[in-house]
mmCIF file of C-alpha atoms in Angstrom:
data_model
loop_
_atom_site.group_PDB
_atom_site.id
_atom_site.type_symbol
_atom_site.label_atom_id
_atom_site.label_comp_id
_atom_site.label_asym_id
_atom_site.label_seq_id
_atom_site.Cartn_x
_atom_site.Cartn_y
_atom_site.Cartn_z
ATOM 1 C CA GLN A 1 -25.000 -2.132 -24.555
ATOM 2 C CA GLU A 2 -23.907 -3.455 -27.916
ATOM 3 C CA GLY A 3 -22.955 -0.896 -30.535
ATOM 4 C CA SER A 4 -25.374 2.045 -30.834
ATOM 5 C CA LEU A 5 -28.516 -0.036 -30.332
ATOM 6 C CA CYS A 6 -29.519 2.089 -27.331
ATOM 7 C CA ALA A 7 -33.111 2.419 -28.603
ATOM 8 C CA GLN A 8 -33.505 -1.369 -28.603
ATOM 9 C CA HIS A 9 -32.076 -1.618 -25.056
ATOM 10 C CA CYS A 10 -34.238 1.297 -23.937
ATOM 11 C CA LEU A 11 -37.449 -0.403 -25.107
ATOM 12 C CA ASN A 12 -36.517 -3.831 -23.718
ATOM 13 C CA ASN A 13 -35.486 -2.316 -20.349
ATOM 14 C CA LEU A 14 -38.783 -0.471 -20.241
ATOM 15 C CA LEU A 15 -40.802 -3.623 -20.958
ATOM 16 C CA GLN A 16 -38.396 -5.884 -18.992
ATOM 17 C CA GLY A 17 -38.066 -8.452 -21.742
ATOM 18 C CA GLU A 18 -36.477 -9.204 -25.138
ATOM 19 C CA TYR A 19 -39.445 -7.871 -27.081
ATOM 20 C CA PHE A 20 -37.667 -5.933 -29.851
ATOM 21 C CA SER A 21 -34.734 -6.802 -32.060
ATOM 22 C CA PRO A 22 -32.779 -4.529 -34.413
ATOM 23 C CA VAL A 23 -34.493 -6.176 -37.375
ATOM 24 C CA GLU A 24 -37.947 -5.362 -36.049
ATOM 25 C CA LEU A 25 -37.012 -1.769 -35.304
ATOM 26 C CA SER A 26 -35.450 -1.442 -38.778
ATOM 27 C CA SER A 27 -38.695 -2.683 -40.287
ATOM 28 C CA ILE A 28 -40.635 0.005 -38.388
ATOM 29 C CA ALA A 29 -38.118 2.653 -39.557
ATOM 30 C CA GLN A 30 -38.416 1.557 -43.186
ATOM 31 C CA GLN A 31 -42.201 1.687 -42.925
ATOM 32 C CA LEU A 32 -41.973 5.257 -41.610
ATOM 33 C CA ASP A 33 -39.577 6.199 -44.427
ATOM 34 C CA GLU A 34 -42.041 4.839 -47.001
ATOM 35 C CA GLU A 35 -44.936 6.784 -45.486
ATOM 36 C CA GLU A 36 -42.888 9.993 -45.565
ATOM 37 C CA ARG A 37 -41.874 9.342 -49.185
ATOM 38 C CA MET A 38 -45.500 8.888 -50.199
ATOM 39 C CA ARG A 39 -46.437 12.198 -48.579
ATOM 40 C CA MET A 40 -43.637 13.988 -50.383
ATOM 41 C CA ALA A 41 -44.705 12.391 -53.659
ATOM 42 C CA GLU A 42 -48.162 13.937 -53.310
ATOM 43 C CA GLY A 43 -46.542 17.280 -54.166
ATOM 44 C CA GLY A 44 -45.188 15.829 -57.414
ATOM 45 C CA VAL A 45 -42.402 13.354 -58.045
ATOM 46 C CA SER A 46 -40.713 15.857 -60.347
ATOM 47 C CA SER A 47 -40.556 18.594 -57.742
ATOM 48 C CA GLU A 48 -37.269 19.790 -56.341
ATOM 49 C CA GLU A 49 -38.360 18.954 -52.794
ATOM 50 C CA TYR A 50 -39.088 15.343 -53.682
ATOM 51 C CA ARG A 51 -35.724 14.814 -55.439
ATOM 52 C CA THR A 52 -33.932 16.382 -52.441
ATOM 53 C CA PHE A 53 -35.829 14.082 -50.074
ATOM 54 C CA LEU A 54 -34.776 10.979 -52.007
ATOM 55 C CA GLN A 55 -31.125 12.031 -51.879
ATOM 56 C CA GLN A 56 -31.095 12.544 -48.117
ATOM 57 C CA PRO A 57 -30.446 9.624 -45.723
ATOM 58 C CA SER A 58 -33.190 8.264 -43.516
ATOM 59 C CA VAL A 59 -34.018 10.291 -40.425
ATOM 60 C CA ASN A 60 -35.514 7.265 -38.667
ATOM 61 C CA MET A 61 -32.404 5.082 -38.538
ATOM 62 C CA ASP A 62 -28.780 4.920 -39.595
ATOM 63 C CA ASP A 63 -26.062 2.343 -40.073
ATOM 64 C CA SER A 64 -24.819 2.725 -36.494
ATOM 65 C CA GLY A 65 -28.089 1.391 -35.057
ATOM 66 C CA PHE A 66 -29.716 4.678 -34.043
ATOM 67 C CA PHE A 67 -33.526 4.895 -34.221
ATOM 68 C CA SER A 68 -35.654 8.024 -34.021
ATOM 69 C CA ILE A 69 -38.365 8.928 -31.525
ATOM 70 C CA GLN A 70 -40.940 8.084 -34.232
ATOM 71 C CA VAL A 71 -39.639 4.506 -34.348
ATOM 72 C CA ILE A 72 -39.783 4.189 -30.539
ATOM 73 C CA SER A 73 -43.269 5.732 -30.396
ATOM 74 C CA ASN A 74 -44.615 3.363 -33.075
ATOM 75 C CA ALA A 75 -43.012 0.389 -31.329
ATOM 76 C CA LEU A 76 -44.765 1.285 -28.050
ATOM 77 C CA LYS A 77 -48.148 1.671 -29.749
ATOM 78 C CA VAL A 78 -48.170 -2.117 -30.162
ATOM 79 C CA TRP A 79 -48.379 -2.308 -26.357
ATOM 80 C CA GLY A 80 -50.916 0.451 -26.032
ATOM 81 C CA LEU A 81 -48.367 2.895 -24.667
ATOM 82 C CA GLU A 82 -48.097 6.610 -25.492
ATOM 83 C CA LEU A 83 -45.265 9.125 -25.137
ATOM 84 C CA ILE A 84 -45.842 12.678 -23.822
ATOM 85 C CA LEU A 85 -43.061 15.260 -23.849
ATOM 86 C CA PHE A 86 -42.053 16.301 -20.346
ATOM 87 C CA ASN A 87 -43.234 19.855 -19.396
ATOM 88 C CA SER A 88 -45.099 20.240 -22.710
ATOM 89 C CA PRO A 89 -48.550 21.985 -22.830
ATOM 90 C CA GLU A 90 -50.206 18.558 -22.834
ATOM 91 C CA TYR A 91 -48.090 17.529 -19.868
ATOM 92 C CA GLN A 92 -49.134 20.682 -18.007
ATOM 93 C CA ARG A 93 -52.781 20.151 -18.972
ATOM 94 C CA LEU A 94 -52.798 16.620 -17.572
ATOM 95 C CA GLY A 95 -51.183 17.821 -14.328
ATOM 96 C CA ILE A 96 -48.665 14.991 -14.328
ATOM 97 C CA ASP A 97 -46.676 14.422 -11.139
ATOM 98 C CA PRO A 98 -43.461 12.477 -11.844
ATOM 99 C CA ILE A 99 -43.631 10.576 -8.551
ATOM 100 C CA ASN A 100 -47.036 9.124 -9.545
ATOM 101 C CA GLU A 101 -45.911 7.908 -12.978
ATOM 102 C CA LYS A 102 -44.445 4.524 -13.921
ATOM 103 C CA SER A 103 -41.655 5.276 -16.359
ATOM 104 C CA PHE A 104 -39.802 7.848 -18.464
ATOM 105 C CA ILE A 105 -37.761 7.640 -21.662
ATOM 106 C CA CYS A 106 -34.825 10.045 -21.944
ATOM 107 C CA ASN A 107 -32.782 11.050 -24.995
ATOM 108 C CA TYR A 108 -29.605 13.092 -25.447
ATOM 109 C CA LYS A 109 -27.423 13.213 -28.558
ATOM 110 C CA GLU A 110 -28.880 10.038 -30.072
ATOM 111 C CA HIS A 111 -28.699 8.060 -26.821
ATOM 112 C CA TRP A 112 -31.854 6.578 -25.295
ATOM 113 C CA PHE A 113 -32.389 5.139 -21.816
ATOM 114 C CA THR A 114 -35.272 4.296 -19.494
ATOM 115 C CA VAL A 115 -36.130 5.430 -15.953
ATOM 116 C CA ARG A 116 -38.724 3.096 -14.508
ATOM 117 C CA LYS A 117 -40.479 2.354 -11.227
ATOM 118 C CA LEU A 118 -40.182 -1.280 -10.146
ATOM 119 C CA GLY A 119 -42.176 -2.166 -7.060
ATOM 120 C CA LYS A 120 -42.041 0.959 -4.924
ATOM 121 C CA GLN A 121 -38.636 2.224 -6.022
ATOM 122 C CA TRP A 122 -37.256 4.092 -9.015
ATOM 123 C CA PHE A 123 -34.307 2.859 -11.087
ATOM 124 C CA ASN A 124 -32.156 4.348 -13.804
ATOM 125 C CA LEU A 125 -31.954 1.572 -16.433
ATOM 126 C CA ASN A 126 -29.312 3.250 -18.583
ATOM 127 C CA SER A 127 -27.731 0.582 -20.799
ATOM 128 C CA LEU A 128 -24.357 2.328 -20.499
ATOM 129 C CA LEU A 129 -24.220 1.443 -16.782
ATOM 130 C CA MET A 130 -22.925 -1.840 -15.364
ATOM 131 C CA GLY A 131 -26.281 -2.322 -13.614
ATOM 132 C CA PRO A 132 -29.454 -0.533 -12.504
ATOM 133 C CA GLU A 133 -28.993 2.642 -10.459
ATOM 134 C CA LEU A 134 -31.380 3.208 -7.544
ATOM 135 C CA ILE A 135 -33.087 6.640 -7.458
ATOM 136 C CA SER A 136 -34.848 7.761 -4.279
ATOM 137 C CA ASP A 137 -38.306 9.336 -4.437
ATOM 138 C CA THR A 138 -36.973 12.632 -3.116
ATOM 139 C CA TYR A 139 -34.205 12.661 -5.742
ATOM 140 C CA LEU A 140 -36.413 11.756 -8.737
ATOM 141 C CA ALA A 141 -37.643 15.300 -9.479
ATOM 142 C CA LEU A 142 -34.126 16.700 -9.071
ATOM 143 C CA PHE A 143 -32.751 13.953 -11.321
ATOM 144 C CA LEU A 144 -35.213 14.776 -14.115
ATOM 145 C CA ALA A 145 -34.603 18.509 -13.727
ATOM 146 C CA GLN A 146 -30.851 17.937 -13.977
ATOM 147 C CA LEU A 147 -31.321 15.919 -17.175
ATOM 148 C CA GLN A 148 -33.387 18.732 -18.663
ATOM 149 C CA GLN A 149 -30.719 21.267 -17.747
ATOM 150 C CA GLU A 150 -28.100 19.109 -19.483
ATOM 151 C CA GLY A 151 -30.160 19.123 -22.685
ATOM 152 C CA TYR A 152 -32.035 15.829 -22.445
ATOM 153 C CA SER A 153 -35.460 15.311 -23.984
ATOM 154 C CA ILE A 154 -37.719 13.485 -21.515
ATOM 155 C CA PHE A 155 -40.930 11.644 -22.404
ATOM 156 C CA VAL A 156 -43.507 10.304 -19.983
ATOM 157 C CA VAL A 157 -44.750 6.803 -20.830
ATOM 158 C CA LYS A 158 -48.509 6.676 -20.355
ATOM 159 C CA GLY A 159 -50.344 3.367 -20.226
ATOM 160 C CA ASP A 160 -50.130 -0.004 -18.507
ATOM 161 C CA LEU A 161 -46.794 -1.742 -18.747
ATOM 162 C CA PRO A 162 -46.710 -5.542 -19.052
ATOM 163 C CA ASP A 163 -46.197 -7.504 -15.844
ATOM 164 C CA CYS A 164 -42.626 -8.489 -15.032
ATOM 165 C CA GLU A 165 -40.848 -10.553 -12.386
ATOM 166 C CA ALA A 166 -38.773 -7.598 -11.101
ATOM 167 C CA ASP A 167 -41.889 -5.535 -10.391
ATOM 168 C CA GLN A 168 -43.579 -8.420 -8.563
ATOM 169 C CA LEU A 169 -40.491 -9.111 -6.437
ATOM 170 C CA LEU A 170 -39.877 -5.468 -5.515
ATOM 171 C CA GLN A 171 -43.492 -5.058 -4.465
ATOM 172 C CA MET A 172 -42.609 -7.255 -1.464
ATOM 173 C CA ILE A 173 -39.121 -6.061 -0.608
ATOM 174 C CA ARG A 174 -37.077 -2.898 -0.842
ATOM 175 C CA VAL A 175 -33.488 -2.836 -2.010
ATOM 176 C CA GLN A 176 -30.545 -0.784 -0.823
ATOM 177 C CA GLN A 177 -27.633 0.248 -3.011
ATOM 178 C CA MET A 178 -24.340 1.023 -1.275
ATOM 179 C CA GLN A 179 -22.393 2.056 -4.389
ATOM 180 C CA ARG A 180 -23.456 3.623 -7.658
ATOM 181 C CA PRO A 181 -22.844 1.345 -10.681
ATOM 182 C CA LYS A 182 -20.023 2.483 -12.928
ATOM 183 C CA LEU A 183 -20.223 3.160 -16.628
ATOM 184 C CA ILE A 184 -19.294 0.344 -18.980
ATOM 185 C CA GLY A 185 -15.587 0.605 -19.668
ATOM 186 C CA GLU A 186 -14.945 3.006 -16.773
ATOM 187 C CA GLU A 187 -12.935 0.451 -14.767
ATOM 188 C CA ALA A 188 -11.035 -0.597 -17.881
ATOM 189 C CA ALA A 189 -10.231 3.059 -18.639
ATOM 190 C CA GLN A 190 -9.029 3.659 -15.080
ATOM 191 C CA SER A 191 -6.836 0.551 -15.206
ATOM 192 C CA ARG A 192 -5.438 1.658 -18.554
ATOM 193 C CA ASP A 193 -4.668 5.140 -17.194
ATOM 194 C CA GLN A 194 -2.936 3.625 -14.168
ATOM 195 C CA ARG A 195 -0.851 1.371 -16.399
ATOM 196 C CA LEU A 196 0.093 4.341 -18.584
ATOM 197 C CA SER A 197 1.038 6.372 -15.492
ATOM 198 C CA ARG A 198 3.221 3.569 -14.154
ATOM 199 C CA SER A 199 4.795 3.188 -17.607
ATOM 200 C CA ASP A 200 5.637 6.914 -17.697
ATOM 201 C CA VAL A 201 7.238 6.685 -14.260
ATOM 202 C CA ASP A 202 9.294 3.654 -15.274
ATOM 203 C CA GLN A 203 10.489 5.421 -18.412
ATOM 204 C CA ALA A 204 11.473 8.490 -16.399
ATOM 205 C CA VAL A 205 13.455 6.316 -13.992
ATOM 206 C CA GLU A 206 15.223 4.571 -16.860
ATOM 207 C CA VAL A 207 16.143 7.911 -18.436
ATOM 208 C CA ASN A 208 17.523 9.358 -15.193
ATOM 209 C CA HIS A 209 19.201 6.125 -14.045
ATOM 210 C CA PRO A 210 20.160 4.040 -17.116
ATOM 211 C CA PHE A 211 20.997 0.899 -15.171
ATOM 212 C CA ASP A 212 18.985 -2.007 -13.830
ATOM 213 C CA GLY A 213 17.138 -2.026 -10.523
ATOM 214 C CA THR A 214 19.448 -4.658 -9.040
ATOM 215 C CA GLY A 215 22.395 -2.293 -9.143
ATOM 216 C CA MET A 216 20.334 0.414 -7.426
ATOM 217 C CA LEU A 217 19.357 -1.956 -4.655
ATOM 218 C CA ASP A 218 22.918 -3.222 -4.226
ATOM 219 C CA GLU A 219 24.341 0.297 -4.067
ATOM 220 C CA ASP A 220 21.710 1.450 -1.587
ATOM 221 C CA GLU A 221 22.321 -1.623 0.565
ATOM 222 C CA GLU A 222 26.078 -1.045 0.493
ATOM 223 C CA ASN A 223 25.685 2.616 1.512
ATOM 224 C CA PHE A 224 23.293 1.630 4.275
ATOM 225 C CA GLN A 225 25.667 -0.984 5.683
ATOM 226 C CA ARG A 226 28.568 1.492 5.522
ATOM 227 C CA ALA A 227 26.526 4.074 7.450
ATOM 228 C CA LEU A 228 25.647 1.483 10.092
ATOM 229 C CA ALA A 229 29.299 0.514 10.511
ATOM 230 C CA LEU A 230 30.359 4.141 10.947
ATOM 231 C CA SER A 231 27.587 4.680 13.451
ATOM 232 C CA ARG A 232 28.687 1.640 15.475
ATOM 233 C CA GLN A 233 32.297 2.844 15.461
ATOM 234 C CA GLU A 234 31.264 6.262 16.775
ATOM 235 C CA ILE A 235 29.151 4.666 19.498
ATOM 236 C CA ASP A 236 32.001 2.329 20.508
ATOM 237 C CA MET A 237 34.473 5.232 20.639
ATOM 238 C CA GLU A 238 32.078 7.286 22.756
ATOM 239 C CA ASP A 239 31.500 4.355 25.131
ATOM 240 C CA GLU A 240 35.239 3.675 25.436
ATOM 241 C CA GLU A 241 36.010 7.330 26.131
ATOM 242 C CA ALA A 242 33.250 7.476 28.759
ATOM 243 C CA ASP A 243 34.571 4.309 30.453
ATOM 244 C CA LEU A 244 38.083 5.696 30.461
ATOM 245 C CA ARG A 245 36.993 8.982 32.032
ATOM 246 C CA ARG A 246 35.028 7.157 34.727
ATOM 247 C CA ALA A 247 38.079 4.991 35.499
ATOM 248 C CA ILE A 248 40.328 8.069 35.765
ATOM 249 C CA GLN A 249 37.858 9.744 38.095
ATOM 250 C CA LEU A 250 37.645 6.644 40.302
ATOM 251 C CA SER A 251 41.422 6.459 40.396
ATOM 252 C CA MET A 252 41.736 10.110 41.385
ATOM 253 C CA GLN A 253 39.034 9.715 44.039
ATOM 254 C CA GLY A 254 40.779 6.670 45.464
ATOM 255 C CA SER A 255 44.067 8.533 45.534
ATOM 256 C CA ARG A 256 42.479 11.401 47.462
ATOM 257 C CA ARG A 257 41.425 8.899 50.149
ATOM 258 C CA SER A 258 44.989 7.585 50.407
ATOM 259 C CA GLU A 259 48.239 9.358 51.027
ATOM 260 C CA LEU A 260 48.064 11.126 47.639
ATOM 261 C CA SER A 261 45.052 13.195 48.704
ATOM 262 C CA GLY A 262 47.324 15.988 49.955
ATOM 263 C CA SER A 263 48.683 16.635 46.480
ATOM 264 C CA LEU A 264 45.329 18.147 45.381
ATOM 265 C CA PRO A 265 44.083 21.538 46.555
ATOM 266 C CA GLN A 266 41.769 21.160 49.535
ATOM 267 C CA ASN A 267 39.500 24.026 48.572
ATOM 268 C CA VAL A 268 38.412 22.573 45.172
ATOM 269 C CA PRO A 269 35.120 20.626 45.402
ATOM 270 C CA GLN A 270 34.925 17.155 43.922
ATOM 271 C CA SER A 271 32.039 18.030 41.597
ATOM 272 C CA SER A 272 33.977 21.002 40.271
ATOM 273 C CA HIS A 273 36.968 18.780 39.547
ATOM 274 C CA SER A 274 34.770 16.293 37.668
ATOM 275 C CA SER A 275 33.231 19.015 35.556
ATOM 276 C CA GLN A 276 36.704 20.386 34.757
ATOM 277 C CA THR A 277 37.848 16.912 33.697
ATOM 278 C CA ASP A 278 34.842 16.505 31.425
ATOM 279 C CA SER A 279 35.465 19.887 29.818
ATOM 280 C CA LEU A 280 39.083 19.042 28.860
ATOM 281 C CA SER A 281 39.878 18.282 25.264
ATOM 282 C CA SER A 282 40.891 14.746 24.254
ATOM 283 C CA GLU A 283 44.544 15.665 23.602
ATOM 284 C CA GLU A 284 44.937 17.617 26.855
ATOM 285 C CA LEU A 285 43.242 14.835 28.786
ATOM 286 C CA ARG A 286 45.662 12.314 27.288
ATOM 287 C CA ARG A 287 48.708 14.417 28.273
ATOM 288 C CA ARG A 288 47.420 14.880 31.817
ATOM 289 C CA ARG A 289 46.723 11.172 32.149
ATOM 290 C CA GLN A 290 50.235 10.373 30.913
ATOM 291 C CA ALA A 291 51.818 12.817 33.379
ATOM 292 C CA TYR A 292 49.623 11.510 36.187
ATOM 293 C CA PHE A 293 50.537 7.886 35.484
ATOM 294 C CA GLU A 294 54.244 8.726 35.398
ATOM 295 C CA LYS A 295 53.935 10.533 38.722
ATOM 296 C CA GLN A 296 52.079 7.557 40.189
ATOM 297 C CA GLN A 297 54.778 5.177 39.019
ATOM 298 C CA GLN A 298 57.521 7.320 40.550
ATOM 299 C CA GLN A 299 55.684 7.527 43.882
ATOM 300 C CA LEU A 300 55.060 3.781 43.897
ATOM 301 C CA GLN A 301 58.744 3.098 43.293
ATOM 302 C CA GLN A 302 59.718 5.440 46.134
ATOM 303 C CA GLN A 303 57.417 3.724 48.638
ATOM 304 C CA ASP A 304 58.674 0.816 50.650
ATOM 305 C CA GLN A 305 56.403 -1.853 49.186
ATOM 306 C CA THR A 306 57.120 -5.516 48.826
ATOM 307 C CA PRO A 307 58.671 -6.693 45.539
ATOM 308 C CA ASP A 308 55.901 -9.198 44.953
ATOM 309 C CA LEU A 309 53.244 -6.503 45.053
ATOM 310 C CA GLN A 310 55.244 -4.327 42.661
ATOM 311 C CA ASP A 311 55.657 -7.184 40.200
ATOM 312 C CA LYS A 312 51.979 -8.003 40.463
ATOM 313 C CA VAL A 313 50.931 -4.441 39.683
ATOM 314 C CA THR A 314 53.407 -4.163 36.811
ATOM 315 C CA LEU A 315 52.340 -7.425 35.204
ATOM 316 C CA SER A 316 48.617 -6.826 35.598
ATOM 317 C CA SER A 317 48.662 -3.263 34.400
ATOM 318 C CA GLY A 318 50.948 -3.790 31.431
ATOM 319 C CA THR A 319 52.199 -0.161 31.699
ATOM 320 C CA PRO A 320 55.716 0.672 30.465
ATOM 321 C CA GLU A 321 58.302 1.747 32.961
ATOM 322 C CA PRO A 322 59.015 5.444 33.229
ATOM 323 C CA GLY A 323 61.780 6.585 31.063
ATOM 324 C CA THR A 324 61.105 4.169 28.171
ATOM 325 C CA GLY A 325 59.760 7.069 26.114
ATOM 326 C CA GLY A 326 56.756 5.178 24.603
ATOM 327 C CA ASP A 327 53.191 6.445 24.717
ATOM 328 C CA MET A 328 50.630 4.240 26.432
ATOM 329 C CA SER A 329 47.630 3.004 24.467
ATOM 330 C CA GLU A 330 44.100 3.808 25.592
ATOM 331 C CA GLU A 331 43.506 0.225 26.690
ATOM 332 C CA ASP A 332 46.766 0.150 28.717
ATOM 333 C CA MET A 333 45.936 3.440 30.446
ATOM 334 C CA LEU A 334 42.445 2.179 31.279
ATOM 335 C CA GLN A 335 43.829 -1.040 32.751
ATOM 336 C CA ALA A 336 46.453 0.854 34.732
ATOM 337 C CA ALA A 337 43.916 3.276 36.107
ATOM 338 C CA MET A 338 41.658 0.431 37.215
ATOM 339 C CA ASN A 339 44.560 -1.423 38.903
ATOM 340 C CA MET A 340 45.731 1.680 40.747
ATOM 341 C CA SER A 341 42.183 2.403 41.859
ATOM 342 C CA LEU A 342 41.840 -1.122 43.214
ATOM 343 C CA GLU A 343 45.228 -0.868 44.935
ATOM 344 C CA SER A 344 44.262 2.425 46.600
ATOM 345 C CA VAL A 345 41.005 0.972 47.841
ATOM 346 C CA ARG A 346 42.863 -2.100 49.123
ATOM 347 C CA ASN A 347 45.410 0.054 51.035
ATOM 348 C CA HIS A 348 42.605 2.154 52.461
ATOM 349 C CA LEU A 349 40.766 -0.951 53.692
ATOM 350 C CA ASN A 350 43.965 -2.309 55.279
ATOM 351 C CA SER A 351 44.530 0.955 57.144
ATOM 352 C CA GLU A 352 40.939 0.927 58.355
ATOM 353 C CA GLU A 353 41.316 -2.643 59.645
ATOM 354 C CA GLU A 354 44.521 -1.733 61.554
ATOM 355 C CA LYS A 355 42.719 1.166 63.242
#
């Protein structure tokens, strides 16, 4: 629709052709104004009513492009068409059934549009829509009743409409409409609202964080990388502690098989000992490991072993000699525990072979 020329669009949609222009409708309106002026003049040109009539604007058209029902009715008379008010006494007398009619003209607050049957289907030809809206036969009566409830004036168009291509085509086929056409400007309004909403969000972000987005991304990335590094360190520490505990347990189990097994109480189950080791704190476990390693070193020195084997164990384990006073690192204690475990297993296998 262009401007407020809804009456022109209503008539051309009804007739399915460019039959009326604003100039032609203005000519009809001016003719109606002149006829009304002549009637008022019959009561005397010097009367108060006549002077008041001349001062008032035209009721048949205005500068915005609106035309009255009288203009539309006179324009349709050229085509032999007549307008009857919906649910009027004449309408009731004729027993009109909406489903059997061909078209309706609707008006509300100076807006006109056409509802017409093309082929075997009804369409809402409102010029404010992006396209024709399909109306089912079962919904037609409800649609008209809803318009009446909203304050629309509805007129039935009586007479034969001119032939049109749309009516001929839709006599042979039926159409289906998956989505209702939107109002003109509805998509543009929605896009504008979305842009305004995004603009408000951006302004709020700038107010709360008055720095550019690059800095935010860099800071978030830095915090994320720092969290990952801390997580990896915790995992590595947990894995190292678990490996160390398993090595200590293997060493203690190997010692129980060898000659050091008598140093442990015989009535304590192995599973109970493992659970007690797991329940020890890190500091207490370190002290016990240190004392155990020192005891192992003293016992190894007291045994009559070959010098080569002692040198081999000392070099491979990297453990300090007792009495040096230095604390062993976690890696040194792990290596020493593994070497002693292997040595115990080796001695046990040698004794088994001798037997």
